[in-house]
Amino acid sequence: MKYIGIGTILSILGVICSILIWGTEEAHLLSGLLGGIFIVSAMLLSGAIASGDRMRANFATETNEDRNERNLLMNNALLLAIPNIIVAIFVYYL
């Protein structure tokens, strides 16, 4: 819940800054950009972009602690991205 709250605060600040910089027509830009950055980082951390050989090599060489830390970071990045994407879609259609 902590990361969803942080993501919500970041998305609201992104909308406010976008309105101040570009106006109400482009109010979705910064929160959408933040959401995209967090989703891409979650994809990179999860290994969704890597090939099968690379994933197998990473799985064989990393310890359980490293794997758990990587999965925790991936989940946190996703929890930060969700409110940003929701607010960006909502503001875009508003």
XYZ file of C-alpha atoms in Angstrom, residues 3 8 11 17-18 29 36 49 51 62 70 77 81:
13
model
C 4.050 2.216 -2.993
C -0.673 8.320 -6.412
C 0.770 11.028 -10.472
C 3.196 20.114 -13.221
C 1.891 19.209 -16.683
C 1.939 13.687 -20.169
C 5.735 4.138 -18.647
C 12.583 -8.672 -22.379
C 15.939 -14.192 -24.192
C 21.868 -15.653 -8.897
C 14.874 -8.401 -7.823
C 7.950 -0.625 -9.669
C 3.205 2.463 -12.202
